[in-house]
CSV table of C-alpha atoms in Angstrom, one decimal:
chain,number,residue,atom,x,y,z
A,524,UNK,CA,12.8,-23.3,-8.5
A,525,UNK,CA,10.6,-20.0,-9.5
A,526,UNK,CA,12.9,-16.8,-9.1
A,527,UNK,CA,11.2,-14.1,-7.0
A,528,UNK,CA,10.4,-10.8,-9.0
A,529,UNK,CA,9.4,-7.4,-8.1
A,530,UNK,CA,6.2,-6.6,-9.0
A,531,UNK,CA,6.2,-2.5,-8.0
A,532,UNK,CA,9.0,-0.1,-7.3
A,533,UNK,CA,8.3,2.4,-4.4
A,534,UNK,CA,9.8,5.8,-4.4
A,535,UNK,CA,12.1,6.6,-1.8
A,536,UNK,CA,10.2,8.2,1.5
A,537,UNK,CA,7.1,5.7,1.0
A,538,UNK,CA,5.9,5.1,4.7
A,539,UNK,CA,2.5,3.5,4.1
A,540,UNK,CA,0.7,1.6,1.8
A,541,UNK,CA,-3.1,0.2,1.1
A,542,UNK,CA,-4.6,-2.5,-1.1
A,543,UNK,CA,-7.7,-2.3,-2.6
A,544,UNK,CA,-8.8,-5.7,-3.5
A,545,UNK,CA,-11.4,-5.1,-5.4
A,546,UNK,CA,-9.9,-2.8,-7.9
A,547,UNK,CA,-6.5,-4.7,-7.7
A,548,UNK,CA,-4.9,-1.0,-7.0
A,549,UNK,CA,-2.2,0.2,-4.6
A,550,UNK,CA,-2.1,3.3,-2.7
A,551,UNK,CA,1.4,4.4,-1.2
A,552,UNK,CA,1.7,7.8,0.9
A,553,UNK,CA,5.4,9.4,1.7
A,554,UNK,CA,7.0,11.5,4.2
A,555,UNK,CA,6.8,14.3,1.5
A,556,UNK,CA,3.0,14.2,1.6
A,557,UNK,CA,2.7,12.7,-1.6
A,558,UNK,CA,0.0,9.9,-2.6
A,559,UNK,CA,0.9,7.6,-5.3
A,560,UNK,CA,-1.7,5.1,-7.0
A,561,UNK,CA,-0.4,2.3,-8.8
A,562,UNK,CA,-2.4,-0.2,-11.5
A,563,UNK,CA,-1.7,-3.3,-13.3
A,564,UNK,CA,0.3,-2.4,-16.3
A,565,UNK,CA,-1.9,-4.2,-18.4
A,566,UNK,CA,-5.1,-6.3,-17.7
A,567,UNK,CA,-4.3,-9.3,-15.5
A,568,UNK,CA,-0.8,-8.3,-15.2
A,569,UNK,CA,1.3,-9.0,-11.9
A,570,UNK,CA,3.7,-6.0,-12.4
A,571,UNK,CA,2.1,-2.4,-11.5
A,572,UNK,CA,2.9,1.2,-12.6
A,573,UNK,CA,2.4,4.5,-11.1
A,574,UNK,CA,-0.7,6.2,-12.7
A,575,UNK,CA,-1.3,8.9,-10.3
A,576,UNK,CA,0.8,10.8,-8.2
A,577,UNK,CA,-0.4,14.1,-6.2
A,578,UNK,CA,0.4,16.2,-3.2
A,579,UNK,CA,-2.3,15.6,-0.4
A,580,UNK,CA,-0.4,17.8,2.6
A,581,UNK,CA,2.6,19.7,3.2
A,582,UNK,CA,3.6,17.1,6.0
A,583,UNK,CA,3.8,13.4,5.6
A,584,UNK,CA,1.2,10.7,5.0
A,585,UNK,CA,1.0,8.3,7.8
A,586,UNK,CA,-2.0,6.1,6.8
A,587,UNK,CA,-4.3,5.3,3.9
A,588,UNK,CA,-7.5,3.4,4.0
A,589,UNK,CA,-9.4,2.5,1.0
A,590,UNK,CA,-13.4,3.6,0.9
A,591,UNK,CA,-15.5,0.5,0.2
A,592,UNK,CA,-15.5,0.1,-3.5
A,593,UNK,CA,-19.2,0.3,-4.0
A,594,UNK,CA,-18.9,4.0,-3.3
A,595,UNK,CA,-16.3,4.8,-5.8
A,596,UNK,CA,-12.6,4.6,-6.0
A,597,UNK,CA,-11.6,6.7,-3.1
A,598,UNK,CA,-9.0,6.8,0.2
A,599,UNK,CA,-8.8,8.3,3.3
A,600,UNK,CA,-5.3,9.8,4.2
A,601,UNK,CA,-3.9,10.6,7.7
A,602,UNK,CA,-1.1,13.0,7.7
A,603,UNK,CA,1.5,13.6,10.3
A,604,UNK,CA,-0.2,16.3,11.6
A,605,UNK,CA,-3.3,14.5,12.8
A,606,UNK,CA,-5.5,15.9,10.2
A,607,UNK,CA,-7.7,13.6,7.7
A,608,UNK,CA,-8.5,14.2,4.1
A,609,UNK,CA,-10.8,12.2,1.7
A,610,UNK,CA,-9.6,11.9,-2.0
A,611,UNK,CA,-11.7,10.5,-4.8
A,612,UNK,CA,-11.0,9.8,-8.4
A,613,UNK,CA,-13.6,11.6,-10.8
A,614,UNK,CA,-14.4,12.6,-14.4
A,615,UNK,CA,-15.3,16.1,-15.0
A,616,UNK,CA,-16.1,17.8,-18.3
A,617,UNK,CA,-14.9,14.8,-20.3
A,618,UNK,CA,-11.4,15.2,-18.9
A,619,UNK,CA,-9.2,12.1,-17.8
A,620,UNK,CA,-9.6,10.8,-14.5
A,621,UNK,CA,-8.1,12.8,-11.7
A,622,UNK,CA,-7.9,12.6,-8.0
A,623,UNK,CA,-9.9,15.6,-6.2
A,624,UNK,CA,-10.3,16.3,-2.4
A,625,UNK,CA,-13.7,15.9,-1.4
A,626,UNK,CA,-13.6,16.4,2.5
A,627,UNK,CA,-11.2,17.3,5.1
A,628,UNK,CA,-11.5,16.8,8.7
A,629,UNK,CA,-8.8,18.7,11.3
A,630,UNK,CA,-8.7,20.0,14.6
A,631,UNK,CA,-5.8,22.3,16.0
A,632,UNK,CA,-5.5,20.4,19.1
A,633,UNK,CA,-6.5,17.0,18.4
A,634,UNK,CA,-5.0,14.1,16.1
A,635,UNK,CA,-6.7,11.6,14.1
A,636,UNK,CA,-5.2,8.3,14.9
A,637,UNK,CA,-6.7,5.7,12.9
A,638,UNK,CA,-9.8,5.5,10.5
A,639,UNK,CA,-11.7,2.8,9.2
A,640,UNK,CA,-15.1,2.3,7.2
A,641,UNK,CA,-18.0,0.1,7.9
A,642,UNK,CA,-20.4,-0.9,5.3
A,643,UNK,CA,-23.9,-1.8,7.1
A,644,UNK,CA,-27.4,-2.5,5.6
A,645,UNK,CA,-28.1,0.9,5.6
A,646,UNK,CA,-25.3,3.0,5.1
A,647,UNK,CA,-21.8,3.9,5.0
A,648,UNK,CA,-20.1,4.5,8.3
A,649,UNK,CA,-16.8,6.0,9.1
A,650,UNK,CA,-15.2,5.7,12.9
A,651,UNK,CA,-12.1,8.1,13.6
A,652,UNK,CA,-10.1,7.7,16.9
A,653,UNK,CA,-8.4,10.7,17.8
A,654,UNK,CA,-5.5,11.5,20.4
A,655,UNK,CA,-7.5,12.3,23.4
A,656,UNK,CA,-9.1,9.0,23.5
A,657,UNK,CA,-12.4,10.0,22.0
A,658,UNK,CA,-14.0,8.1,19.1
A,659,UNK,CA,-16.3,9.7,16.4
A,660,UNK,CA,-18.7,8.1,14.0
A,661,UNK,CA,-20.0,9.7,11.1
A,662,UNK,CA,-22.5,8.5,8.8
A,663,UNK,CA,-22.8,9.4,4.9
A,664,UNK,CA,-25.9,10.8,4.2
A,665,UNK,CA,-25.7,10.3,0.2
A,666,UNK,CA,-24.1,7.2,-1.1
A,667,UNK,CA,-22.9,9.2,-4.4
A,668,UNK,CA,-21.6,12.1,-2.4
A,669,UNK,CA,-18.5,11.6,-0.2
A,670,UNK,CA,-18.4,15.3,1.0
A,671,UNK,CA,-21.7,14.7,3.0
A,672,UNK,CA,-20.9,13.0,6.3
A,673,UNK,CA,-22.9,13.6,9.6
A,674,UNK,CA,-21.4,13.2,12.9
A,675,UNK,CA,-23.6,10.0,14.4
A,676,UNK,CA,-21.8,9.8,17.8
A,677,UNK,CA,-18.9,10.8,20.1
A,678,UNK,CA,-17.7,8.8,23.1
A,679,UNK,CA,-14.5,7.4,24.7
A,680,UNK,CA,-13.5,3.9,24.6
A,681,UNK,CA,-14.5,2.7,28.1
A,682,UNK,CA,-16.6,0.2,29.3
A,683,UNK,CA,-18.6,2.2,31.9
A,684,UNK,CA,-19.1,5.8,32.0
A,685,UNK,CA,-16.4,7.7,33.6
A,686,UNK,CA,-16.8,11.4,34.2
A,687,UNK,CA,-13.2,12.5,35.6
A,688,UNK,CA,-10.8,10.6,33.2
A,689,UNK,CA,-8.8,13.8,32.8
A,690,UNK,CA,-6.9,14.6,30.0
A,691,UNK,CA,-5.7,11.6,28.1
A,692,UNK,CA,-2.5,11.1,25.8
A,693,UNK,CA,-3.0,8.4,23.0
A,694,UNK,CA,-0.1,7.6,20.9
A,695,UNK,CA,-1.9,5.2,18.5
A,696,UNK,CA,-5.2,3.6,17.9
A,697,UNK,CA,-6.5,0.6,16.0
A,698,UNK,CA,-10.1,0.2,14.6
A,699,UNK,CA,-11.4,-2.8,13.0
A,700,UNK,CA,-14.9,-3.3,11.6
A,701,UNK,CA,-16.8,-6.7,11.7
A,702,UNK,CA,-17.0,-8.0,8.2
A,703,UNK,CA,-19.9,-10.0,8.5
A,704,UNK,CA,-22.5,-7.2,8.7
A,705,UNK,CA,-22.0,-6.3,5.1
A,706,UNK,CA,-23.4,-9.7,4.4
A,707,UNK,CA,-25.7,-10.7,7.2
A,708,UNK,CA,-28.6,-8.7,8.6
A,709,UNK,CA,-26.4,-7.3,11.5
A,710,UNK,CA,-25.9,-4.0,13.6
A,711,UNK,CA,-23.0,-2.5,12.9
A,712,UNK,CA,-20.1,-3.3,15.4
A,713,UNK,CA,-16.3,-2.7,15.4
A,714,UNK,CA,-13.3,-3.2,18.1
A,715,UNK,CA,-11.2,-0.4,18.9
A,716,UNK,CA,-8.1,-0.4,21.3
A,717,UNK,CA,-5.6,2.5,22.2
A,718,UNK,CA,-2.0,2.9,23.0
A,719,UNK,CA,-2.2,5.6,25.7
A,720,UNK,CA,-1.4,6.8,29.2
A,721,UNK,CA,-4.8,6.4,30.3
A,722,UNK,CA,-5.3,2.4,31.5
A,723,UNK,CA,-9.0,2.6,31.0
A,724,UNK,CA,-8.9,3.3,27.4
A,725,UNK,CA,-6.6,1.1,26.3
A,726,UNK,CA,-8.1,-2.3,26.3
A,727,UNK,CA,-10.0,-3.6,23.2
A,728,UNK,CA,-13.4,-2.8,23.3
A,729,UNK,CA,-16.5,-4.1,21.0
A,730,UNK,CA,-18.6,-1.4,20.2
A,731,UNK,CA,-22.1,-2.4,18.7
A,732,UNK,CA,-24.9,0.0,17.6
A,733,UNK,CA,-28.1,-0.3,19.2
A,734,UNK,CA,-30.8,0.3,16.6
A,735,UNK,CA,-33.6,0.6,19.3
A,736,UNK,CA,-32.0,3.3,20.9
A,737,UNK,CA,-30.1,4.6,18.3
A,738,UNK,CA,-26.8,4.8,20.1
A,739,UNK,CA,-23.5,2.8,20.3
A,740,UNK,CA,-23.0,0.6,23.3
A,741,UNK,CA,-19.8,-1.5,24.3
A,742,UNK,CA,-20.6,-5.0,24.3
A,743,UNK,CA,-17.6,-6.8,25.1
A,744,UNK,CA,-13.8,-6.1,26.6
A,745,UNK,CA,-11.1,-8.2,25.1
A,746,UNK,CA,-8.7,-8.2,28.0
A,747,UNK,CA,-8.1,-10.5,31.3
A,748,UNK,CA,-8.6,-8.4,34.3
A,749,UNK,CA,-4.9,-8.1,34.8
A,750,UNK,CA,-4.3,-7.1,31.4
A,751,UNK,CA,-6.7,-4.4,31.1
A,752,UNK,CA,-4.4,-1.5,31.3
A,753,UNK,CA,-1.9,-2.9,28.6
A,754,UNK,CA,-1.5,-0.6,25.7
A,755,UNK,CA,-2.7,-2.2,22.5
A,756,UNK,CA,-1.0,-1.8,19.1
A,757,UNK,CA,-3.3,-3.6,16.6
A,758,UNK,CA,-6.6,-5.3,16.4
A,759,UNK,CA,-8.1,-7.2,13.5
A,760,UNK,CA,-11.7,-8.8,13.2
A,761,UNK,CA,-11.8,-12.2,11.3
A,762,UNK,CA,-14.1,-12.9,8.5
A,763,UNK,CA,-16.6,-15.5,9.7
A,764,UNK,CA,-17.8,-18.3,7.2
A,765,UNK,CA,-20.3,-20.0,9.4
A,766,UNK,CA,-18.6,-20.1,12.8
A,767,UNK,CA,-21.0,-19.7,15.9
A,768,UNK,CA,-18.5,-17.2,17.3
A,769,UNK,CA,-16.5,-14.5,16.1
A,770,UNK,CA,-12.5,-14.5,16.0
A,771,UNK,CA,-10.6,-11.1,16.9
A,772,UNK,CA,-6.9,-10.6,17.3
A,773,UNK,CA,-5.4,-8.1,19.6
A,774,UNK,CA,-1.7,-7.5,19.8
A,775,UNK,CA,-0.2,-5.8,22.8
A,776,UNK,CA,3.7,-6.1,24.2
A,777,UNK,CA,2.7,-9.5,25.4
A,778,UNK,CA,2.1,-10.9,22.1
A,779,UNK,CA,-1.1,-11.4,20.0
A,780,UNK,CA,-4.1,-12.6,21.6
A,781,UNK,CA,-6.8,-14.7,19.7
A,782,UNK,CA,-10.5,-14.1,21.0
A,783,UNK,CA,-13.4,-15.9,20.3
A,784,UNK,CA,-16.7,-13.7,20.9
A,785,UNK,CA,-19.9,-15.2,21.4
A,786,UNK,CA,-22.8,-14.2,19.6
A,787,UNK,CA,-25.7,-14.4,22.3
A,788,UNK,CA,-25.6,-11.5,24.8
A,789,UNK,CA,-26.2,-11.9,28.5
A,790,UNK,CA,-29.0,-10.0,30.6
A,791,UNK,CA,-27.0,-6.7,30.7
A,792,UNK,CA,-26.5,-6.9,26.8
A,793,UNK,CA,-22.8,-8.2,27.1
A,794,UNK,CA,-21.3,-10.6,24.7
A,795,UNK,CA,-19.3,-13.5,26.3
A,796,UNK,CA,-15.3,-13.7,25.1
A,797,UNK,CA,-12.7,-16.5,25.8
A,798,UNK,CA,-9.0,-16.0,25.2
A,799,UNK,CA,-8.1,-19.2,23.4
A,800,UNK,CA,-4.5,-18.5,22.3
A,801,UNK,CA,-1.4,-16.4,22.6
A,802,UNK,CA,1.0,-16.1,19.8
A,803,UNK,CA,4.5,-14.9,21.2
A,804,UNK,CA,8.0,-14.7,20.0
A,805,UNK,CA,7.8,-11.2,18.3
A,806,UNK,CA,10.6,-8.7,18.9
A,807,UNK,CA,9.1,-5.4,19.3
A,808,UNK,CA,5.6,-4.1,18.5
A,809,UNK,CA,3.0,-5.6,16.1
A,810,UNK,CA,2.0,-2.7,13.9
A,811,UNK,CA,-0.5,-4.7,11.5
A,812,UNK,CA,-2.6,-7.6,11.4
A,813,UNK,CA,-4.6,-8.8,8.3
A,814,UNK,CA,-6.8,-12.2,8.1
A,815,UNK,CA,-7.2,-14.4,5.1
A,816,UNK,CA,-10.5,-14.7,3.8
A,817,UNK,CA,-11.4,-18.0,5.9
A,818,UNK,CA,-10.4,-16.4,9.0
A,819,UNK,CA,-8.0,-19.4,9.7
A,820,UNK,CA,-4.7,-17.6,9.0
A,821,UNK,CA,-3.4,-14.3,10.4
A,822,UNK,CA,-0.6,-12.2,8.9
A,823,UNK,CA,1.5,-9.8,11.2
A,824,UNK,CA,4.0,-7.5,10.9
A,825,UNK,CA,5.9,-5.0,13.0
A,826,UNK,CA,8.8,-3.1,14.3
A,827,UNK,CA,11.0,-6.2,14.0
A,828,UNK,CA,10.6,-6.3,10.2
A,829,UNK,CA,9.3,-9.8,9.9
A,830,UNK,CA,6.2,-10.9,8.5
A,831,UNK,CA,4.5,-13.9,10.0
A,832,UNK,CA,1.7,-16.1,9.2
A,833,UNK,CA,-0.1,-17.8,12.2
A,834,UNK,CA,-2.9,-20.4,11.4
A,835,UNK,CA,-5.5,-22.3,13.2
A,836,UNK,CA,-5.8,-26.0,12.6
A,837,UNK,CA,-9.2,-27.6,12.5
A,838,UNK,CA,-9.1,-28.3,16.1
A,839,UNK,CA,-8.6,-24.4,16.7
A,840,UNK,CA,-4.9,-25.0,17.9
A,841,UNK,CA,-2.7,-22.0,16.7
A,842,UNK,CA,0.8,-22.4,15.2
A,843,UNK,CA,3.3,-20.4,13.3
A,844,UNK,CA,3.3,-21.2,9.9
A,845,UNK,CA,5.7,-19.1,8.1
A,846,UNK,CA,8.5,-16.4,8.6
A,847,UNK,CA,9.4,-14.0,6.0
A,848,UNK,CA,12.1,-11.3,6.5
A,849,UNK,CA,10.7,-7.9,5.0
A,850,UNK,CA,14.1,-6.5,4.8
A,851,UNK,CA,15.8,-9.2,2.9
């Protein structure tokens, strides 16, 4: 039997992390506002060491997201005060590599709850979800300048335009871009759900960019009529390797729902949806979900400290494949 071994040791106070699949790098954030970067000790090594550590904010870092690799080595950091900053690893005047702040987004009254990047055939986009239920989509004007972002759109996460939603209080949000738009000639699209006190905002909606009219439109709602007010904790859009439909996972207090999203819109431009499975047995909230490259195995973790792997067989039947106790 092989002995388990530690590949990296994290500082006390580490509260979030993000893995860079392309560069084989790990970024971690701590409750004292530090960002740490870990790299392999040597090429093809399975152990990592900290190569950079720097302060990004006086408050804690609560979420880290890597910028797509074709735009350089850079990360977005959401801090405890709700601000968002972009940090890039650069070389200046033949000095060693160092991390520098290239853009900051902050608002006195609102907090950024989630941020994700989407690569389309024309540009890099960034979507941010805010604590009042609004969504902002930014577009990078110059692929080589991560500081030059233009606001493309702002809207609320509702299917039908509602003028009197009132002031919403959102506690968390989850965004997942359609990973297929990078390879295929598709319009940009993402799924978004809120955990808020406003029922209309909560249910996960699929948003797609309408090139003809240069606007974002809601094309699907991933919730049964009785579940539309349920608070959403996490969403994750699966890679598609040739299926005639998309697969999206949505986590609420009722468990993880697996949805099929059709590709052919109806007369109103809406895409057909079907809930094909509910994965239950979780204790507490699901915080994170991640698909494998085939879109057939889903890893999830949450407040119970367990990591669960759920898998679909070739007949589309879902089952729990493994459970790991991350506290052991």
